[in-house]
Amino acid sequence: MIIFGTKGYLYQLAILTLVCGHCGNPSAHTLRKRVTKFTLFFVPLFPVSTKYATQCTFCGAEQRLTAEQAEQLQGQASSAPPAGQPSGGQTVRPSE
């Protein structure tokens, strides 16, 4: 008897201040990475899929991103100005 399946992991990569394309409010957005791994006897072995998304903390709208877009946003989050300093807001547009 062989027991196999998948298990999902959710990683929070960054928190960004963006203008939501759904509700139009400038609010915090979490940049998340969802990895699904193949498991054999409940041991995760290798990733099957990786997906990136941002989620608005105000309205809860989620927008999927490509790996390149997620990398770019994560780079902006690490080079963000200190708290209290103004920063240019970006608009996240919902995909159709």
Tab-separated table of C-alpha atoms in Angstrom:
chain	number	residue	atom	x	y	z
A	1	MET	CA	0.000	0.000	0.000
A	2	ILE	CA	1.392	3.370	-1.075
A	3	ILE	CA	0.054	6.607	0.404
A	4	PHE	CA	0.590	9.703	-1.722
A	5	GLY	CA	-1.007	13.098	-2.280
A	6	THR	CA	-0.326	16.834	-2.167
A	7	LYS	CA	0.022	19.436	0.550
A	8	GLY	CA	-0.188	23.216	0.203
A	9	TYR	CA	2.106	25.721	1.874
A	10	LEU	CA	1.404	29.470	2.086
A	11	TYR	CA	4.295	31.908	2.583
A	12	GLN	CA	3.890	35.628	3.263
A	13	LEU	CA	6.724	37.336	1.396
A	14	ALA	CA	6.039	41.037	2.054
A	15	ILE	CA	3.484	43.656	3.019
A	16	LEU	CA	3.162	46.525	0.550
A	17	THR	CA	1.132	49.734	0.486
A	18	LEU	CA	-0.681	49.802	-2.844
A	19	VAL	CA	-3.867	51.294	-4.284
A	20	CYS	CA	-6.336	48.442	-4.724
A	21	GLY	CA	-7.682	48.031	-8.243
A	22	HIS	CA	-10.905	46.555	-6.858
A	23	CYS	CA	-11.969	48.965	-4.091
A	24	GLY	CA	-9.707	51.940	-4.948
A	25	ASN	CA	-8.399	52.362	-1.383
A	26	PRO	CA	-4.705	52.838	-0.647
A	27	SER	CA	-4.123	50.020	1.807
A	28	ALA	CA	-1.715	47.294	2.805
A	29	HIS	CA	-1.472	44.316	0.473
A	30	THR	CA	0.146	41.029	1.435
A	31	LEU	CA	2.376	39.397	-1.163
A	32	ARG	CA	1.907	35.639	-0.849
A	33	LYS	CA	3.482	32.559	-2.377
A	34	ARG	CA	1.454	29.324	-2.498
A	35	VAL	CA	3.465	26.137	-3.076
A	36	THR	CA	1.833	22.738	-3.614
A	37	LYS	CA	4.153	19.788	-2.926
A	38	PHE	CA	3.818	16.119	-3.806
A	39	THR	CA	3.860	13.911	-0.697
A	40	LEU	CA	4.732	10.248	-0.306
A	41	PHE	CA	3.835	8.680	3.044
A	42	PHE	CA	3.070	12.213	4.324
A	43	VAL	CA	6.601	13.427	3.519
A	44	PRO	CA	6.713	16.432	1.138
A	45	LEU	CA	9.128	15.574	-1.667
A	46	PHE	CA	9.061	18.172	-4.462
A	47	PRO	CA	7.002	21.205	-5.535
A	48	VAL	CA	4.269	20.559	-8.081
A	49	SER	CA	3.113	24.170	-8.541
A	50	THR	CA	3.995	27.647	-7.308
A	51	LYS	CA	1.598	30.597	-7.504
A	52	TYR	CA	1.961	34.221	-6.405
A	53	ALA	CA	-0.777	36.679	-5.416
A	54	THR	CA	-1.418	39.933	-3.578
A	55	GLN	CA	-4.393	40.359	-1.270
A	56	CYS	CA	-5.905	43.686	-0.214
A	57	THR	CA	-6.301	43.904	3.565
A	58	PHE	CA	-9.192	46.366	3.172
A	59	CYS	CA	-11.603	44.493	0.870
A	60	GLY	CA	-9.950	41.059	0.638
A	61	ALA	CA	-9.638	41.089	-3.168
A	62	GLU	CA	-6.884	38.819	-4.442
A	63	GLN	CA	-4.852	39.351	-7.602
A	64	ARG	CA	-2.666	36.666	-9.148
A	65	LEU	CA	0.826	37.620	-10.252
A	66	THR	CA	3.564	36.088	-12.359
A	67	ALA	CA	6.841	35.114	-10.711
A	68	GLU	CA	8.546	38.134	-12.308
A	69	GLN	CA	5.913	40.559	-10.989
A	70	ALA	CA	6.170	39.051	-7.502
A	71	GLU	CA	9.954	39.332	-7.575
A	72	GLN	CA	9.716	42.985	-8.620
A	73	LEU	CA	7.218	43.811	-5.839
A	74	GLN	CA	9.344	41.988	-3.274
A	75	GLY	CA	12.355	44.041	-4.391
A	76	GLN	CA	10.342	47.234	-3.940
A	77	ALA	CA	9.289	46.136	-0.460
A	78	SER	CA	12.889	45.614	0.630
A	79	SER	CA	13.902	49.050	-0.709
A	80	ALA	CA	10.869	50.856	0.761
A	81	PRO	CA	11.468	54.037	2.772
A	82	PRO	CA	11.293	53.829	6.584
A	83	ALA	CA	7.922	54.125	8.318
A	84	GLY	CA	6.582	57.670	8.367
A	85	GLN	CA	8.202	58.570	5.065
A	86	PRO	CA	5.923	59.197	2.071
A	87	SER	CA	6.117	56.669	-0.723
A	88	GLY	CA	4.601	56.566	-4.189
A	89	GLY	CA	1.543	54.328	-4.223
A	90	GLN	CA	1.019	51.866	-7.047
A	91	THR	CA	-2.234	50.640	-8.439
A	92	VAL	CA	-2.974	46.936	-8.582
A	93	ARG	CA	-5.489	46.239	-11.323
A	94	PRO	CA	-7.679	43.135	-11.108
A	95	SER	CA	-7.134	40.662	-13.914
A	96	GLU	CA	-10.084	39.805	-16.104
